Amino acid sequence: MNKSKNRNKMKHKGKVWFITGVSTGFGRELAKEVAAHGEKVIGTVRRKEQVQEFNDIAPGLTFAHVLDVTQRADVISVMKKAYKQFEQLDVVVNNAGFGFLGAIEEVSIQEVRDVLETNFYGALHVTQAALPIFREQKHGHFLQISSVAGFRGTQGFGVYNASKFALEGFSEALAQEVAPFNIKVTIVEPGPFRTNFAGSSIKRADDQIDAYTETAGAFERAMHERNGNQDGDPAKAAEVLWQVVNSENPPLRLPLGQIAYEAVRTKLRNLENDLWKWEWIATKTSFEV
């Protein structure tokens, strides 16, 4: 590599971010927030025609790569190119994913696999590709974009719940494994935000069973009715995530938005009630000495 390229790399004092799924929603807003602070963003999009649009957000700071996160070999290749571009990688945001509606009885095994391929395996691919870089440089921060649905199950959302519960499970374990390398992990659990999530970014099971009209069906109707009127502002969420990454002690879990906080607290209260109610018998399972 020639000296001029090395000098150009050394001029950049801020962080380098790698964000999947930057064409819309959280990924796009976070990329804009990062670039507004003068830091570089390598973002992934699904189509070639989206590349220049992302590059034009902040020329010299935003750089797009076409990537399908379900393709492990492509993920590794793009991650290597991203690191080689600046010889630096500080924050990896696993944002790519989509929602999926349908009662458990309605969903096909192929539909379940499709959701897991993106929401779980895609995030795993990206995480594994970044880990050797983070370990070598002895720092890094993963932002795993989960959902309040990754902490609390909801009728009609079970497969999406499963994908995000899986993401949270491996991320919680990961945080313990990489702490000695000064690598941080934050699991982000947004509630409803005014993005395309409930619109173009959500799919539904092909099969529909009338028996679930008032349970899974009710949730689906409510989600569609709220679309475009959700409480959360994705630009404000991006500001929060910027502050989290730049904080001295970022949290392992971050419910995002008042609705998410209330949902998490409700589940914790219910869990605590069950613990107290059944402790007297559930703990009586040890061998007697």
mmCIF file of C-alpha atoms in Angstrom:
data_model
loop_
_atom_site.group_PDB
_atom_site.id
_atom_site.type_symbol
_atom_site.label_atom_id
_atom_site.label_comp_id
_atom_site.label_asym_id
_atom_site.label_seq_id
_atom_site.Cartn_x
_atom_site.Cartn_y
_atom_site.Cartn_z
ATOM 1 C CA MET A 1 0.000 0.000 0.000
ATOM 2 C CA ASN A 2 1.412 3.410 -0.945
ATOM 3 C CA LYS A 3 2.203 6.185 1.539
ATOM 4 C CA SER A 4 -0.561 8.522 0.375
ATOM 5 C CA LYS A 5 -3.211 5.917 1.191
ATOM 6 C CA ASN A 6 -1.680 5.371 4.613
ATOM 7 C CA ARG A 7 -1.732 9.117 5.300
ATOM 8 C CA ASN A 8 -5.400 9.284 4.305
ATOM 9 C CA LYS A 9 -6.258 6.525 6.741
ATOM 10 C CA MET A 10 -4.389 8.142 9.585
ATOM 11 C CA LYS A 11 -6.314 11.400 9.119
ATOM 12 C CA HIS A 12 -9.538 9.802 10.359
ATOM 13 C CA LYS A 13 -9.705 10.235 14.134
ATOM 14 C CA GLY A 14 -13.283 9.063 14.780
ATOM 15 C CA LYS A 15 -14.871 5.647 14.781
ATOM 16 C CA VAL A 16 -15.624 3.459 11.791
ATOM 17 C CA TRP A 17 -19.077 1.871 11.869
ATOM 18 C CA PHE A 18 -20.398 -1.159 9.991
ATOM 19 C CA ILE A 19 -24.214 -1.157 9.830
ATOM 20 C CA THR A 20 -26.325 -3.779 8.067
ATOM 21 C CA GLY A 21 -29.615 -2.819 6.460
ATOM 22 C CA VAL A 22 -29.149 0.913 5.859
ATOM 23 C CA SER A 23 -31.673 1.413 3.064
ATOM 24 C CA THR A 24 -34.475 2.422 5.474
ATOM 25 C CA GLY A 25 -35.489 2.615 9.112
ATOM 26 C CA PHE A 26 -33.120 2.370 12.053
ATOM 27 C CA GLY A 27 -30.135 1.569 9.890
ATOM 28 C CA ARG A 28 -30.591 4.633 7.700
ATOM 29 C CA GLU A 29 -31.247 7.006 10.615
ATOM 30 C CA LEU A 30 -28.297 5.698 12.602
ATOM 31 C CA ALA A 31 -26.009 6.052 9.592
ATOM 32 C CA LYS A 32 -27.108 9.678 9.149
ATOM 33 C CA GLU A 33 -26.528 10.372 12.848
ATOM 34 C CA VAL A 34 -23.039 8.852 12.765
ATOM 35 C CA ALA A 35 -22.075 10.755 9.605
ATOM 36 C CA ALA A 36 -23.394 14.000 11.141
ATOM 37 C CA HIS A 37 -20.736 13.526 13.838
ATOM 38 C CA GLY A 38 -18.029 13.174 11.193
ATOM 39 C CA GLU A 39 -17.539 9.443 11.589
ATOM 40 C CA LYS A 40 -17.380 6.919 8.774
ATOM 41 C CA VAL A 41 -20.173 4.455 8.041
ATOM 42 C CA ILE A 42 -19.935 1.332 5.949
ATOM 43 C CA GLY A 43 -23.518 0.272 5.298
ATOM 44 C CA THR A 44 -24.988 -2.761 3.589
ATOM 45 C CA VAL A 45 -27.876 -2.666 1.116
ATOM 46 C CA ARG A 46 -29.619 -5.399 -0.832
ATOM 47 C CA ARG A 47 -29.655 -3.831 -4.331
ATOM 48 C CA LYS A 48 -26.996 -2.206 -6.506
ATOM 49 C CA GLU A 49 -29.186 0.824 -7.236
ATOM 50 C CA GLN A 50 -29.162 1.671 -3.512
ATOM 51 C CA VAL A 51 -25.372 2.021 -3.350
ATOM 52 C CA GLN A 52 -24.988 5.503 -4.803
ATOM 53 C CA GLU A 53 -27.965 6.820 -2.849
ATOM 54 C CA PHE A 54 -26.304 5.810 0.410
ATOM 55 C CA ASN A 55 -22.904 7.083 -0.682
ATOM 56 C CA ASP A 56 -24.507 10.473 -1.368
ATOM 57 C CA ILE A 57 -25.845 10.890 2.191
ATOM 58 C CA ALA A 58 -22.460 12.207 3.318
ATOM 59 C CA PRO A 59 -19.800 11.876 0.593
ATOM 60 C CA GLY A 60 -16.514 10.747 2.073
ATOM 61 C CA LEU A 61 -18.241 9.403 5.174
ATOM 62 C CA THR A 62 -20.920 6.962 3.943
ATOM 63 C CA PHE A 63 -19.950 3.916 1.880
ATOM 64 C CA ALA A 64 -22.370 1.210 0.742
ATOM 65 C CA HIS A 65 -21.764 -2.449 -0.063
ATOM 66 C CA VAL A 66 -24.314 -4.830 -1.548
ATOM 67 C CA LEU A 67 -24.794 -7.731 0.847
ATOM 68 C CA ASP A 68 -27.255 -10.472 1.672
ATOM 69 C CA VAL A 69 -26.439 -11.322 5.287
ATOM 70 C CA THR A 70 -27.759 -14.859 4.865
ATOM 71 C CA GLN A 71 -24.769 -15.634 2.596
ATOM 72 C CA ARG A 72 -21.943 -16.374 5.014
ATOM 73 C CA ALA A 73 -19.103 -16.299 2.475
ATOM 74 C CA ASP A 74 -20.275 -12.920 1.167
ATOM 75 C CA VAL A 75 -20.481 -11.543 4.707
ATOM 76 C CA ILE A 76 -16.880 -12.551 5.413
ATOM 77 C CA SER A 77 -15.728 -11.033 2.116
ATOM 78 C CA VAL A 78 -17.503 -7.708 2.647
ATOM 79 C CA MET A 79 -16.300 -7.481 6.250
ATOM 80 C CA LYS A 80 -12.698 -7.951 5.107
ATOM 81 C CA LYS A 81 -13.134 -5.269 2.431
ATOM 82 C CA ALA A 82 -14.684 -2.899 4.978
ATOM 83 C CA TYR A 83 -11.781 -3.308 7.369
ATOM 84 C CA LYS A 84 -9.191 -3.041 4.614
ATOM 85 C CA GLN A 85 -10.765 0.230 3.456
ATOM 86 C CA PHE A 86 -9.729 2.094 6.636
ATOM 87 C CA GLU A 87 -7.755 -0.517 8.598
ATOM 88 C CA GLN A 88 -10.130 0.257 11.433
ATOM 89 C CA LEU A 89 -13.455 -1.080 12.705
ATOM 90 C CA ASP A 90 -15.042 0.163 15.916
ATOM 91 C CA VAL A 91 -18.786 -0.484 15.914
ATOM 92 C CA VAL A 92 -20.792 -3.244 14.229
ATOM 93 C CA VAL A 93 -24.565 -2.860 14.126
ATOM 94 C CA ASN A 94 -26.622 -5.945 13.303
ATOM 95 C CA ASN A 95 -29.732 -4.208 12.042
ATOM 96 C CA ALA A 96 -30.786 -6.167 8.937
ATOM 97 C CA GLY A 97 -33.973 -8.161 9.451
ATOM 98 C CA PHE A 98 -37.714 -8.300 8.897
ATOM 99 C CA GLY A 99 -40.907 -8.908 10.842
ATOM 100 C CA PHE A 100 -43.172 -11.913 10.420
ATOM 101 C CA LEU A 101 -46.811 -12.355 11.390
ATOM 102 C CA GLY A 102 -48.773 -15.545 11.909
ATOM 103 C CA ALA A 103 -50.002 -17.906 14.589
ATOM 104 C CA ILE A 104 -47.690 -20.812 15.381
ATOM 105 C CA GLU A 105 -50.072 -23.319 13.797
ATOM 106 C CA GLU A 106 -50.250 -21.247 10.618
ATOM 107 C CA VAL A 107 -46.546 -20.968 9.807
ATOM 108 C CA SER A 108 -44.718 -23.396 7.554
ATOM 109 C CA ILE A 109 -41.307 -24.763 8.425
ATOM 110 C CA GLN A 110 -39.851 -23.025 5.361
ATOM 111 C CA GLU A 111 -41.278 -19.690 6.511
ATOM 112 C CA VAL A 112 -39.695 -20.192 9.930
ATOM 113 C CA ARG A 113 -36.354 -21.027 8.342
ATOM 114 C CA ASP A 114 -36.513 -17.920 6.142
ATOM 115 C CA VAL A 115 -37.037 -15.683 9.177
ATOM 116 C CA LEU A 116 -34.233 -17.328 11.134
ATOM 117 C CA GLU A 117 -31.851 -17.163 8.162
ATOM 118 C CA THR A 118 -31.952 -13.362 8.211
ATOM 119 C CA ASN A 119 -32.795 -12.371 11.779
ATOM 120 C CA PHE A 120 -30.644 -14.951 13.543
ATOM 121 C CA TYR A 121 -28.090 -16.512 11.181
ATOM 122 C CA GLY A 122 -27.501 -13.232 9.360
ATOM 123 C CA ALA A 123 -26.597 -11.496 12.606
ATOM 124 C CA LEU A 124 -24.467 -14.471 13.633
ATOM 125 C CA HIS A 125 -22.572 -14.367 10.336
ATOM 126 C CA VAL A 126 -21.787 -10.670 10.722
ATOM 127 C CA THR A 127 -20.821 -11.055 14.366
ATOM 128 C CA GLN A 128 -18.452 -13.945 13.679
ATOM 129 C CA ALA A 129 -16.881 -12.089 10.748
ATOM 130 C CA ALA A 130 -16.146 -9.038 12.917
ATOM 131 C CA LEU A 131 -14.869 -10.866 15.992
ATOM 132 C CA PRO A 132 -11.309 -11.617 14.763
ATOM 133 C CA ILE A 133 -10.878 -7.922 13.908
ATOM 134 C CA PHE A 134 -12.180 -6.756 17.274
ATOM 135 C CA ARG A 135 -10.030 -9.268 19.159
ATOM 136 C CA GLU A 136 -6.885 -8.318 17.257
ATOM 137 C CA GLN A 137 -7.318 -4.593 17.888
ATOM 138 C CA LYS A 138 -8.549 -5.239 21.459
ATOM 139 C CA HIS A 139 -11.684 -3.125 21.251
ATOM 140 C CA GLY A 140 -15.049 -2.961 19.527
ATOM 141 C CA HIS A 141 -18.753 -2.640 20.187
ATOM 142 C CA PHE A 142 -21.629 -4.728 18.861
ATOM 143 C CA LEU A 143 -25.075 -3.175 18.710
ATOM 144 C CA GLN A 144 -27.465 -6.093 18.239
ATOM 145 C CA ILE A 145 -30.781 -4.651 17.063
ATOM 146 C CA SER A 146 -33.317 -6.965 18.632
ATOM 147 C CA SER A 147 -36.810 -5.855 19.651
ATOM 148 C CA VAL A 148 -39.029 -5.788 22.689
ATOM 149 C CA ALA A 149 -40.305 -8.914 20.913
ATOM 150 C CA GLY A 150 -36.937 -10.462 21.747
ATOM 151 C CA PHE A 151 -37.767 -10.212 25.445
ATOM 152 C CA ARG A 152 -41.536 -10.753 25.509
ATOM 153 C CA GLY A 153 -43.584 -13.145 23.380
ATOM 154 C CA THR A 154 -46.738 -11.892 21.688
ATOM 155 C CA GLN A 155 -49.595 -13.782 20.075
ATOM 156 C CA GLY A 156 -49.288 -13.746 16.307
ATOM 157 C CA PHE A 157 -45.603 -12.858 16.455
ATOM 158 C CA GLY A 158 -44.153 -16.121 17.716
ATOM 159 C CA VAL A 159 -41.731 -16.862 14.882
ATOM 160 C CA TYR A 160 -40.355 -13.325 14.967
ATOM 161 C CA ASN A 161 -40.146 -13.659 18.764
ATOM 162 C CA ALA A 162 -38.147 -16.862 18.312
ATOM 163 C CA SER A 163 -35.658 -15.208 15.950
ATOM 164 C CA LYS A 164 -35.042 -12.309 18.319
ATOM 165 C CA PHE A 165 -34.946 -14.485 21.461
ATOM 166 C CA ALA A 166 -32.206 -16.483 19.690
ATOM 167 C CA LEU A 167 -30.299 -13.306 18.822
ATOM 168 C CA GLU A 168 -30.473 -12.169 22.434
ATOM 169 C CA GLY A 169 -29.371 -15.545 23.756
ATOM 170 C CA PHE A 170 -26.159 -15.738 21.779
ATOM 171 C CA SER A 171 -25.470 -12.043 22.312
ATOM 172 C CA GLU A 172 -25.746 -12.350 26.090
ATOM 173 C CA ALA A 173 -23.300 -15.252 26.042
ATOM 174 C CA LEU A 174 -21.053 -13.361 23.632
ATOM 175 C CA ALA A 175 -20.823 -10.410 26.012
ATOM 176 C CA GLN A 176 -19.320 -12.696 28.659
ATOM 177 C CA GLU A 177 -16.914 -14.353 26.220
ATOM 178 C CA VAL A 178 -15.443 -11.159 24.785
ATOM 179 C CA ALA A 179 -15.306 -8.937 27.881
ATOM 180 C CA PRO A 180 -11.582 -9.751 28.450
ATOM 181 C CA PHE A 181 -10.837 -8.339 24.982
ATOM 182 C CA ASN A 182 -12.450 -4.970 25.714
ATOM 183 C CA ILE A 183 -15.304 -5.806 23.327
ATOM 184 C CA LYS A 184 -18.739 -4.543 24.326
ATOM 185 C CA VAL A 185 -22.180 -5.869 23.432
ATOM 186 C CA THR A 186 -25.451 -3.980 23.663
ATOM 187 C CA ILE A 187 -28.767 -5.652 22.842
ATOM 188 C CA VAL A 188 -31.202 -2.977 21.649
ATOM 189 C CA GLU A 189 -34.912 -3.708 22.194
ATOM 190 C CA PRO A 190 -37.051 -1.128 20.360
ATOM 191 C CA GLY A 191 -40.767 -0.881 20.817
ATOM 192 C CA PRO A 192 -42.945 0.485 17.980
ATOM 193 C CA PHE A 193 -41.162 3.137 15.915
ATOM 194 C CA ARG A 194 -42.332 4.992 12.829
ATOM 195 C CA THR A 195 -40.292 3.036 10.281
ATOM 196 C CA ASN A 196 -41.245 0.689 7.433
ATOM 197 C CA PHE A 197 -41.108 -2.288 9.816
ATOM 198 C CA ALA A 198 -44.892 -2.729 9.946
ATOM 199 C CA GLY A 199 -45.194 -1.923 6.252
ATOM 200 C CA SER A 200 -42.795 -3.121 3.566
ATOM 201 C CA SER A 201 -40.490 -4.854 6.068
ATOM 202 C CA ILE A 202 -43.043 -7.296 7.425
ATOM 203 C CA LYS A 203 -44.291 -10.590 5.992
ATOM 204 C CA ARG A 204 -47.167 -12.890 6.842
ATOM 205 C CA ALA A 205 -47.653 -16.644 6.900
ATOM 206 C CA ASP A 206 -49.317 -17.904 3.733
ATOM 207 C CA ASP A 207 -51.759 -20.064 5.683
ATOM 208 C CA GLN A 208 -54.557 -18.431 7.687
ATOM 209 C CA ILE A 209 -56.748 -20.273 10.180
ATOM 210 C CA ASP A 210 -60.030 -18.639 11.197
ATOM 211 C CA ALA A 211 -59.755 -19.976 14.748
ATOM 212 C CA TYR A 212 -56.974 -17.464 15.460
ATOM 213 C CA THR A 213 -58.872 -14.385 14.265
ATOM 214 C CA GLU A 214 -59.282 -12.981 17.788
ATOM 215 C CA THR A 215 -55.757 -13.739 19.023
ATOM 216 C CA ALA A 216 -53.002 -13.686 16.399
ATOM 217 C CA GLY A 217 -55.379 -11.947 14.005
ATOM 218 C CA ALA A 218 -56.140 -9.197 16.505
ATOM 219 C CA PHE A 219 -52.442 -8.447 16.925
ATOM 220 C CA GLU A 220 -51.935 -8.328 13.165
ATOM 221 C CA ARG A 221 -54.845 -5.910 12.705
ATOM 222 C CA ALA A 222 -53.573 -3.673 15.485
ATOM 223 C CA MET A 223 -50.086 -3.571 13.968
ATOM 224 C CA HIS A 224 -51.408 -2.560 10.557
ATOM 225 C CA GLU A 225 -53.693 0.069 12.087
ATOM 226 C CA ARG A 226 -50.779 1.647 13.994
ATOM 227 C CA ASN A 227 -48.490 1.674 10.968
ATOM 228 C CA GLY A 228 -47.436 5.248 10.299
ATOM 229 C CA ASN A 229 -48.621 6.394 13.726
ATOM 230 C CA GLN A 230 -46.192 4.584 15.984
ATOM 231 C CA ASP A 231 -44.976 6.436 19.051
ATOM 232 C CA GLY A 232 -41.242 6.185 18.397
ATOM 233 C CA ASP A 233 -39.146 8.619 16.337
ATOM 234 C CA PRO A 234 -36.278 6.680 14.649
ATOM 235 C CA ALA A 235 -34.122 9.823 14.453
ATOM 236 C CA LYS A 236 -34.305 10.213 18.231
ATOM 237 C CA ALA A 237 -33.520 6.518 18.611
ATOM 238 C CA ALA A 238 -30.388 7.066 16.524
ATOM 239 C CA GLU A 239 -29.327 9.874 18.859
ATOM 240 C CA VAL A 240 -29.735 7.552 21.845
ATOM 241 C CA LEU A 241 -27.661 4.821 20.209
ATOM 242 C CA TRP A 242 -24.913 7.328 19.438
ATOM 243 C CA GLN A 243 -24.806 8.274 23.118
ATOM 244 C CA VAL A 244 -24.765 4.622 24.194
ATOM 245 C CA VAL A 245 -21.770 3.805 21.994
ATOM 246 C CA ASN A 246 -19.917 6.835 23.324
ATOM 247 C CA SER A 247 -20.733 6.141 26.984
ATOM 248 C CA GLU A 248 -18.131 4.755 29.368
ATOM 249 C CA ASN A 249 -20.259 1.815 30.530
ATOM 250 C CA PRO A 250 -22.885 0.918 27.909
ATOM 251 C CA PRO A 251 -25.691 -1.419 28.992
ATOM 252 C CA LEU A 252 -26.012 -5.048 27.966
ATOM 253 C CA ARG A 253 -29.718 -4.481 27.268
ATOM 254 C CA LEU A 254 -31.398 -1.287 26.174
ATOM 255 C CA PRO A 255 -35.204 -1.232 25.823
ATOM 256 C CA LEU A 256 -35.873 1.651 23.453
ATOM 257 C CA GLY A 257 -38.936 3.825 23.919
ATOM 258 C CA GLN A 258 -41.495 4.178 26.706
ATOM 259 C CA ILE A 259 -43.666 1.343 25.368
ATOM 260 C CA ALA A 260 -40.706 -1.028 25.357
ATOM 261 C CA TYR A 261 -39.791 -0.082 28.913
ATOM 262 C CA GLU A 262 -43.334 -0.720 30.122
ATOM 263 C CA ALA A 263 -43.458 -4.084 28.337
ATOM 264 C CA VAL A 264 -40.165 -5.206 29.874
ATOM 265 C CA ARG A 265 -41.209 -4.108 33.362
ATOM 266 C CA THR A 266 -44.537 -5.933 33.021
ATOM 267 C CA LYS A 267 -42.819 -9.174 32.060
ATOM 268 C CA LEU A 268 -40.315 -8.825 34.909
ATOM 269 C CA ARG A 269 -43.159 -8.345 37.401
ATOM 270 C CA ASN A 270 -45.003 -11.384 36.060
ATOM 271 C CA LEU A 271 -41.839 -13.456 36.171
ATOM 272 C CA GLU A 272 -41.141 -12.380 39.753
ATOM 273 C CA ASN A 273 -44.695 -13.322 40.739
ATOM 274 C CA ASP A 274 -44.279 -16.794 39.245
ATOM 275 C CA LEU A 275 -40.951 -17.254 41.030
ATOM 276 C CA TRP A 276 -42.454 -16.436 44.412
ATOM 277 C CA LYS A 277 -45.594 -18.500 43.820
ATOM 278 C CA TRP A 278 -43.836 -21.705 42.775
ATOM 279 C CA GLU A 279 -40.506 -21.524 44.595
ATOM 280 C CA TRP A 280 -41.763 -23.734 47.444
ATOM 281 C CA ILE A 281 -42.060 -26.746 45.150
ATOM 282 C CA ALA A 282 -39.869 -25.942 42.112
ATOM 283 C CA THR A 283 -36.692 -25.818 44.250
ATOM 284 C CA LYS A 284 -37.330 -29.182 45.951
ATOM 285 C CA THR A 285 -35.453 -31.223 43.342
ATOM 286 C CA SER A 286 -32.010 -31.866 44.868
ATOM 287 C CA PHE A 287 -30.756 -35.265 45.987
ATOM 288 C CA GLU A 288 -31.212 -35.625 49.728
ATOM 289 C CA VAL A 289 -27.996 -36.013 51.680
#
